[in-house]
Coordinates of C-alpha atoms and ligand atoms in Angstrom, one line a residue:
G1 CA -7.0 19.9 13.4
P2 CA -8.0 23.6 13.4
D3 CA -7.0 24.1 9.7
Y4 CA -9.3 21.3 8.4
R5 CA -12.5 22.2 6.7
P6 CA -14.4 20.0 4.3
L7 CA -14.5 21.7 0.9
D8 CA -17.5 21.9 -1.4
E9 CA -17.5 22.8 -5.1
A10 CA -17.5 26.5 -4.3
G11 CA -14.7 26.3 -1.6
L12 CA -12.4 24.3 -3.8
R13 CA -11.8 27.0 -6.4
P14 CA -10.1 29.5 -4.1
Y15 CA -8.2 26.7 -2.3
L16 CA -6.8 25.4 -5.6
A17 CA -6.2 28.9 -7.0
G18 CA -3.9 29.4 -4.0
L19 CA -1.6 26.6 -5.2
P20 CA 0.5 28.1 -8.0
A21 CA 1.5 24.8 -9.8
I22 CA -2.1 23.5 -9.6
R23 CA -3.5 26.8 -10.7
D24 CA -1.2 26.7 -13.8
A25 CA -2.0 23.0 -14.5
L26 CA -5.8 23.8 -14.6
G27 CA -5.3 27.1 -16.5
G28 CA -7.5 30.1 -17.1
D29 CA -9.7 32.0 -14.6
P30 CA -10.6 29.9 -11.5
A31 CA -14.1 31.3 -11.7
G32 CA -14.5 29.4 -14.9
W33 CA -13.2 26.0 -13.6
H34 CA -15.8 23.3 -13.8
V35 CA -16.0 21.4 -10.5
T36 CA -18.0 18.2 -9.8
E37 CA -18.1 16.0 -6.8
V38 CA -18.0 12.4 -8.1
G39 CA -17.2 10.3 -5.0
D40 CA -19.1 7.1 -4.9
G41 CA -17.0 5.3 -2.4
N42 CA -17.8 4.6 1.2
L43 CA -15.5 7.2 2.9
N44 CA -14.3 10.4 1.0
L45 CA -15.1 13.4 -1.1
V46 CA -13.7 13.2 -4.7
F47 CA -13.9 16.1 -7.1
I48 CA -13.0 16.4 -10.7
V49 CA -11.8 20.0 -11.5
R50 CA -11.4 21.1 -15.1
G51 CA -9.9 24.3 -16.4
S52 CA -8.8 25.5 -19.8
A53 CA -5.4 23.8 -19.6
G54 CA -6.5 20.4 -18.2
G55 CA -8.3 18.5 -15.4
L56 CA -7.2 17.2 -12.0
V57 CA -8.8 15.0 -9.3
V58 CA -9.0 16.3 -5.7
K59 CA -9.7 13.8 -2.9
Q60 CA -10.5 14.9 0.6
A61 CA -11.1 12.7 3.6
L62 CA -14.2 13.4 5.7
P63 CA -14.0 13.1 9.5
Y64 CA -16.6 10.4 9.4
V65 CA -17.7 7.3 7.4
R66 CA -19.6 8.8 4.4
L67 CA -21.5 5.5 3.9
V68 CA -22.9 5.7 7.5
G69 CA -22.8 9.4 8.5
D70 CA -21.3 11.5 11.2
S71 CA -22.3 9.0 13.9
W72 CA -19.2 7.0 12.9
P73 CA -16.1 9.3 13.2
L74 CA -13.0 8.3 11.3
P75 CA -9.5 9.9 11.6
L76 CA -8.5 12.3 8.9
D77 CA -4.9 10.9 8.9
R78 CA -6.0 8.2 6.6
A79 CA -5.2 10.7 3.8
W80 CA -1.6 10.6 5.1
F81 CA -1.5 6.8 4.8
E82 CA -3.0 6.9 1.3
W83 CA -0.5 9.5 0.1
H84 CA 2.5 7.7 1.6
A85 CA 1.3 4.3 0.3
L86 CA 0.9 5.8 -3.2
S87 CA 4.3 7.4 -2.9
E88 CA 6.0 4.1 -2.0
Q89 CA 4.1 2.2 -4.7
A90 CA 5.2 4.9 -7.2
R91 CA 8.8 3.9 -6.6
H92 CA 8.0 0.5 -8.1
V93 CA 5.1 0.8 -10.5
P94 CA 4.5 4.5 -11.3
H95 CA 2.8 3.5 -14.6
L96 CA 0.1 1.6 -12.7
L97 CA -0.9 4.5 -10.4
P98 CA -2.4 8.0 -10.7
K99 CA 0.4 10.7 -10.8
L100 CA 0.5 12.7 -7.6
H101 CA 0.5 16.5 -7.6
H102 CA -0.1 17.9 -4.1
F103 CA -0.7 16.8 -0.5
D104 CA -2.1 18.9 2.3
P105 CA -2.1 16.9 5.5
A106 CA -4.0 19.5 7.5
M107 CA -6.8 19.4 5.0
A108 CA -6.5 15.6 4.5
L109 CA -6.5 16.4 0.8
M110 CA -4.5 15.3 -2.2
V111 CA -4.5 16.4 -5.8
M112 CA -3.9 13.8 -8.4
E113 CA -4.0 13.0 -12.1
W114 CA -7.5 12.9 -13.6
L115 CA -7.6 9.5 -15.1
T116 CA -9.6 9.9 -18.3
P117 CA -11.2 8.1 -20.2
H118 CA -10.7 5.5 -17.4
I119 CA -13.7 4.1 -15.6
I120 CA -13.9 2.1 -12.4
L121 CA -13.2 -1.6 -13.2
R122 CA -16.2 -2.8 -11.3
K123 CA -18.5 -0.8 -13.6
G124 CA -16.8 -2.1 -16.7
M125 CA -17.1 -5.7 -15.4
I126 CA -20.8 -5.3 -14.7
A127 CA -21.2 -4.1 -18.3
G128 CA -19.3 -7.1 -19.5
T129 CA -16.3 -5.3 -20.9
R130 CA -13.0 -7.2 -21.4
Y131 CA -9.7 -5.7 -20.5
P132 CA -6.9 -7.6 -22.3
R133 CA -4.1 -6.0 -20.4
L134 CA -5.6 -5.9 -16.9
A135 CA -4.4 -9.3 -15.6
G136 CA -0.8 -8.6 -16.6
H137 CA -1.0 -5.1 -15.1
M138 CA -2.4 -6.4 -11.8
A139 CA 0.1 -9.3 -11.6
E140 CA 2.9 -6.7 -12.1
F141 CA 1.4 -4.3 -9.5
L142 CA 1.1 -7.1 -6.9
A143 CA 4.5 -8.7 -7.5
Q144 CA 6.3 -5.4 -7.5
T145 CA 4.6 -3.7 -4.6
L146 CA 4.6 -6.8 -2.4
F147 CA 8.1 -8.0 -3.2
K148 CA 9.8 -4.7 -3.1
T149 CA 8.4 -3.7 0.3
S150 CA 9.1 -7.0 1.9
D151 CA 12.2 -8.3 3.8
L152 CA 13.1 -10.2 0.6
H153 CA 14.0 -7.0 -1.1
A154 CA 14.4 -4.3 1.6
P155 CA 17.2 -4.4 4.2
A156 CA 15.6 -4.9 7.6
A157 CA 16.3 -1.5 9.0
E158 CA 14.9 0.2 6.0
K159 CA 11.8 -1.9 6.0
K160 CA 11.2 -1.3 9.7
A161 CA 11.7 2.5 9.3
K162 CA 9.1 2.5 6.5
M163 CA 6.7 0.2 8.3
A164 CA 6.7 2.2 11.6
P165 CA 4.4 5.0 10.6
F166 CA 2.0 2.6 8.9
C167 CA 1.5 0.8 12.3
G168 CA -0.5 3.9 13.1
N169 CA -3.2 3.1 10.5
T170 CA -5.1 1.4 13.4
A171 CA -8.6 2.9 12.7
L172 CA -8.7 1.6 9.1
C173 CA -7.2 -1.7 10.1
K174 CA -9.9 -2.0 12.8
I175 CA -12.6 -1.5 10.2
T176 CA -11.2 -4.5 8.3
E177 CA -10.7 -6.5 11.4
D178 CA -14.4 -6.0 12.3
L179 CA -16.1 -5.8 9.0
V180 CA -14.2 -8.5 7.2
F181 CA -13.1 -11.0 9.8
T182 CA -15.6 -10.7 12.6
D183 CA -19.1 -9.1 12.0
P184 CA -20.3 -11.5 9.3
Y185 CA -19.9 -14.4 11.8
R186 CA -22.0 -12.8 14.6
I187 CA -25.0 -10.7 15.1
A188 CA -23.8 -7.2 14.5
K189 CA -25.6 -3.9 14.1
L190 CA -23.9 -3.0 10.9
N191 CA -24.5 -6.3 9.1
R192 CA -27.0 -6.3 6.3
W193 CA -28.2 -8.5 3.5
T194 CA -30.6 -7.5 0.9
T195 CA -33.2 -10.3 0.9
P196 CA -34.8 -12.3 3.6
Q197 CA -33.9 -15.3 1.4
L198 CA -30.4 -15.1 2.9
D199 CA -31.5 -15.1 6.6
G200 CA -31.0 -18.9 6.9
L201 CA -27.5 -18.8 5.3
A202 CA -26.5 -15.9 7.5
A203 CA -27.5 -17.9 10.5
Q204 CA -25.6 -20.9 9.2
F205 CA -22.4 -18.8 9.0
R206 CA -22.9 -17.5 12.5
A207 CA -23.1 -21.2 13.7
D208 CA -20.4 -22.5 11.5
A209 CA -17.5 -23.2 13.9
A210 CA -15.1 -24.3 11.1
A211 CA -15.7 -21.0 9.1
K212 CA -15.3 -19.0 12.2
V213 CA -12.0 -20.6 13.1
A214 CA -10.8 -20.1 9.5
A215 CA -11.9 -16.4 9.6
Q216 CA -10.1 -15.9 12.9
E217 CA -6.9 -17.6 11.7
L218 CA -6.9 -15.2 8.8
K219 CA -7.6 -12.3 11.1
W220 CA -4.6 -13.3 13.2
A221 CA -2.5 -13.3 10.1
F222 CA -3.9 -9.9 9.2
L223 CA -3.0 -8.6 12.7
T224 CA 0.5 -10.1 13.0
R225 CA 2.1 -10.9 9.7
A226 CA 3.9 -7.7 8.5
E227 CA 5.1 -9.3 5.2
A228 CA 4.8 -6.3 3.0
L229 CA 3.1 -2.9 2.4
V230 CA -0.3 -4.1 1.3
H231 CA -2.8 -1.8 -0.5
G232 CA -5.4 -3.0 2.1
D233 CA -8.6 -2.6 -0.1
L234 CA -7.7 -3.9 -3.5
H235 CA -11.2 -4.6 -4.8
T236 CA -12.4 -3.8 -8.4
G237 CA -13.7 -0.4 -7.2
S238 CA -10.0 0.5 -6.4
I239 CA -8.8 0.0 -10.0
M240 CA -9.5 2.4 -12.9
V241 CA -9.2 1.1 -16.5
T242 CA -9.3 1.6 -20.2
E243 CA -8.9 -1.3 -22.6
T244 CA -5.1 -0.7 -22.5
D245 CA -4.4 1.0 -19.2
S246 CA -4.9 0.1 -15.5
R247 CA -4.3 2.1 -12.4
A248 CA -4.6 1.1 -8.7
I249 CA -6.1 3.9 -6.6
D250 CA -7.2 4.5 -3.1
P251 CA -4.8 2.7 -0.7
E252 CA -6.0 4.5 2.4
F253 CA -6.2 1.1 4.2
A254 CA -2.5 0.4 3.5
F255 CA -0.3 -1.1 6.2
Y256 CA 2.3 -3.8 6.5
G257 CA 0.3 -7.0 6.5
P258 CA 0.1 -10.4 4.8
M259 CA 0.7 -10.4 1.0
G260 CA -2.2 -12.7 0.4
F261 CA -4.7 -10.1 1.7
D262 CA -4.3 -8.0 -1.5
I263 CA -4.2 -10.9 -3.9
G264 CA -7.2 -12.5 -2.2
A265 CA -9.2 -9.2 -2.2
L266 CA -8.7 -8.8 -6.0
L267 CA -9.6 -12.4 -6.8
A268 CA -12.6 -12.3 -4.5
N269 CA -14.1 -9.5 -6.6
F270 CA -13.6 -11.5 -9.8
F271 CA -15.5 -14.4 -8.2
L272 CA -18.3 -12.1 -6.9
A273 CA -18.5 -10.7 -10.5
Y274 CA -18.6 -14.2 -11.9
F275 CA -21.7 -15.2 -9.8
A276 CA -23.3 -11.8 -10.3
Q277 CA -23.1 -12.3 -14.1
G278 CA -25.6 -15.1 -13.7
G279 CA -28.0 -12.6 -12.3
H280 CA -27.4 -10.2 -15.2
A281 CA -27.9 -12.9 -17.8
T282 CA -30.8 -12.5 -20.3
P283 CA -32.4 -15.0 -22.7
A284 CA -30.4 -13.4 -25.5
D285 CA -27.1 -13.5 -23.6
D286 CA -26.4 -16.0 -20.9
R287 CA -23.1 -14.2 -20.2
S288 CA -21.3 -17.5 -20.3
D289 CA -18.4 -16.1 -22.4
Y290 CA -17.9 -13.3 -20.0
R291 CA -18.1 -15.5 -17.0
S292 CA -15.4 -17.7 -18.6
W293 CA -13.3 -14.6 -19.3
L294 CA -13.5 -13.6 -15.6
L295 CA -12.2 -17.0 -14.5
V296 CA -9.4 -16.9 -17.1
Q297 CA -8.4 -13.5 -15.5
V298 CA -8.2 -15.1 -12.1
E299 CA -5.8 -17.7 -13.4
A300 CA -3.8 -15.1 -15.3
I301 CA -3.5 -12.8 -12.3
W302 CA -2.3 -15.5 -10.0
S303 CA 0.1 -17.1 -12.6
G304 CA 1.4 -13.8 -13.7
F305 CA 2.0 -12.7 -10.1
E306 CA 3.7 -16.0 -9.1
K307 CA 6.0 -15.9 -12.2
R308 CA 7.0 -12.2 -11.7
F309 CA 7.4 -12.5 -7.9
L310 CA 9.7 -15.5 -8.4
E311 CA 11.7 -13.6 -11.0
L312 CA 12.1 -10.7 -8.7
W313 CA 13.1 -13.0 -5.8
R314 CA 15.7 -14.7 -7.9
A315 CA 17.1 -11.5 -9.4
E316 CA 16.6 -8.8 -6.8
A317 CA 16.8 -10.3 -3.3
R318 CA 18.7 -7.6 -1.5
G319 CA 16.9 -7.9 1.8
D320 CA 18.0 -9.7 5.0
A321 CA 15.6 -12.7 4.6
F322 CA 17.2 -15.7 2.8
E323 CA 20.5 -13.9 2.2
A324 CA 22.0 -15.2 -1.1
G325 CA 25.4 -15.9 0.5
L326 CA 23.9 -18.7 2.6
F327 CA 22.9 -20.6 -0.5
A328 CA 25.9 -20.1 -2.8
D329 CA 26.7 -23.9 -3.3
A330 CA 24.7 -26.1 -5.6
D331 CA 22.7 -27.9 -2.9
G332 CA 21.9 -24.6 -1.2
A333 CA 20.7 -23.1 -4.5
L334 CA 18.4 -26.0 -5.1
A335 CA 17.0 -26.0 -1.6
L336 CA 16.4 -22.3 -1.8
D337 CA 14.5 -22.6 -5.0
A338 CA 12.4 -25.4 -3.7
H339 CA 11.7 -23.2 -0.7
R340 CA 10.7 -20.3 -3.0
K341 CA 8.1 -22.5 -4.6
A342 CA 6.8 -23.8 -1.3
T343 CA 6.5 -20.1 -0.2
M344 CA 4.4 -19.4 -3.3
A345 CA 2.2 -22.4 -2.4
R346 CA 1.7 -21.1 1.1
L347 CA 0.9 -17.6 -0.3
F348 CA -1.6 -19.2 -2.6
R349 CA -3.4 -20.8 0.4
D350 CA -3.4 -17.5 2.2
T351 CA -4.8 -15.8 -1.0
V352 CA -7.6 -18.4 -1.2
G353 CA -8.5 -17.9 2.5
F354 CA -8.5 -14.1 2.3
A355 CA -10.6 -14.3 -0.9
G356 CA -13.2 -16.3 0.9
A357 CA -13.3 -13.8 3.8
K358 CA -13.6 -10.9 1.4
M359 CA -16.5 -12.6 -0.4
V360 CA -18.5 -13.3 2.7
R361 CA -18.1 -9.7 4.0
R362 CA -19.5 -8.3 0.7
I363 CA -22.7 -10.3 1.1
L364 CA -23.4 -10.6 4.9
G365 CA -21.5 -7.6 6.2
L366 CA -22.0 -3.8 5.9
A367 CA -20.4 -2.9 2.6
H368 CA -21.6 -4.6 -0.5
V369 CA -20.7 -4.7 -4.2
A370 CA -22.6 -3.2 -7.1
D371 CA -22.1 -6.3 -9.1
L372 CA -24.6 -8.1 -6.9
E373 CA -26.6 -5.1 -5.7
T374 CA -27.6 -4.2 -9.2
I375 CA -29.4 -7.5 -9.7
A376 CA -33.0 -6.1 -9.4
D377 CA -34.9 -9.3 -8.9
P378 CA -34.4 -10.4 -5.2
D379 CA -34.8 -14.1 -6.0
R380 CA -32.1 -14.0 -8.6
R381 CA -29.8 -11.9 -6.4
A382 CA -30.3 -14.3 -3.5
A383 CA -29.4 -17.2 -5.8
C384 CA -26.2 -15.6 -7.0
E385 CA -25.3 -14.6 -3.5
T386 CA -25.9 -18.1 -2.2
Q387 CA -23.6 -19.6 -4.9
A388 CA -20.9 -17.0 -4.0
L389 CA -21.3 -17.8 -0.3
R390 CA -20.9 -21.5 -1.0
L391 CA -17.6 -20.9 -2.8
A392 CA -16.5 -18.5 -0.2
R393 CA -17.0 -21.1 2.6
A394 CA -15.0 -23.6 0.6
F395 CA -12.2 -21.0 0.2
L396 CA -12.2 -20.4 3.9
V397 CA -12.5 -23.9 5.3
E398 CA -10.9 -26.0 2.6
R399 CA -8.2 -23.6 1.5
D400 CA -5.5 -26.3 1.8
R401 CA -7.2 -28.4 -0.9
F402 CA -6.8 -25.7 -3.5
T403 CA -3.4 -26.1 -5.0
G404 CA -3.6 -23.7 -8.0
P405 CA -5.9 -21.3 -9.9
A406 CA -7.3 -24.1 -12.0
D407 CA -8.8 -25.6 -8.8
L408 CA -10.5 -22.3 -8.0
R409 CA -11.9 -22.2 -11.5
H410 CA -13.2 -25.7 -11.3
A411 CA -14.8 -25.1 -7.9
A412 CA -16.6 -21.9 -9.1
E413 CA -17.9 -23.6 -12.3
T414 CA -19.1 -26.6 -10.3
I415 CA -21.1 -24.4 -7.9
Y416 CA -22.4 -22.3 -10.8
R417 CA -23.7 -25.5 -12.6
E418 CA -25.4 -27.0 -9.5
Ligands
SR1_501 C1 -16.9 1.6 6.7 S1 -16.0 1.4 5.3 C2 -16.6 0.0 4.5 C3 -15.6 -0.5 3.5 O1 -15.4 0.5 2.5 C4 -14.1 0.4 2.1 O2 -13.9 0.4 0.8 C5 -13.5 -0.8 2.8 O3 -13.6 -2.0 1.9 C6 -14.3 -0.9 4.0 O4 -14.2 -2.2 4.6
MG502 MG1 -11.8 2.9 -1.0

């Protein structure tokens, strides 16, 4: 719109000084505020602004994909989707999100809590840091946000009213539809992999009918199954952590989609980290303890999520799906509970499939992960990526044979050892 202009460090001071509550929160003379641009994601500007009274984060969307440049325009309204997703999630898990202070839709800009001393989880995981509360926090985040925005909890009219605007997040959904579910399985201009050692494997994926059918089946679920408000990009770069605190950030890809997409995205990044750890191993530290910790987290996230989701479903099912009155007798109650467990099993299979798709796209598609990219030796990196792609293919094509997180762990360990 005509009011939009991307801010730089100099432009941010007068802009923020014009917002009385923000000016007070920062404190002191705006000329003395310390401003740094810290965005290291693929799309946006992110500034940390510090004044005498405190610090804040300012995030502003750019009208193009930062990773690629202004040849790839991208709508600014993604800031609207991010703000509204954060606002909805904050109704359910405020303690697992940054606090929100200000939103300017014309500028595609929001002001949020500066999370400090938090770091991006992916960086902590590359360094081999353990986060004892993380799995519990993420299980709670997933269970609460997915259950409470679904037809199990929200009356149909309310859910539809909330969902309607998110149907407009088409540009960001299209990025996922192309980059996650389609491009890695065809010749595409944006595809890249970082060593010629992977040329053969990339060609195999392009010729792999079973993997392509699986990816398209998952894409169809992504396109059609409006189960809940999903974060839409819940990788380990979208989580900020300390040893005791975890916050999910950055839901600009949010829309009403299949629940397994978020859970799968998160678990995929743990498996990528697992194989990448092999590439970061040294003679003094083979990283086996940390690799094992990563797989324990996968089990804890799924198990914690499943337990909490079932608790919520049993205690807070106020939506129009599976109305409690229909199952008031003993037989009905038993049948409903059996169905709840079957639903979790179906959700687990979705999760495994989406995890596979998310792993493939981070190795053969446009946007990669630092866990693997920071392995300097191309032969070692290719070896780790090859292992990750083998597991990803099994997740895609054989997702029905994985019945619980222990199966995932076993499959990852088997491939790592081979
Ligand atoms: C063009 S955007 C590439 C990727 O960055 C974001 O984090 C999403 O994962 C998207 O697919
Ligand atoms: Mg992001």
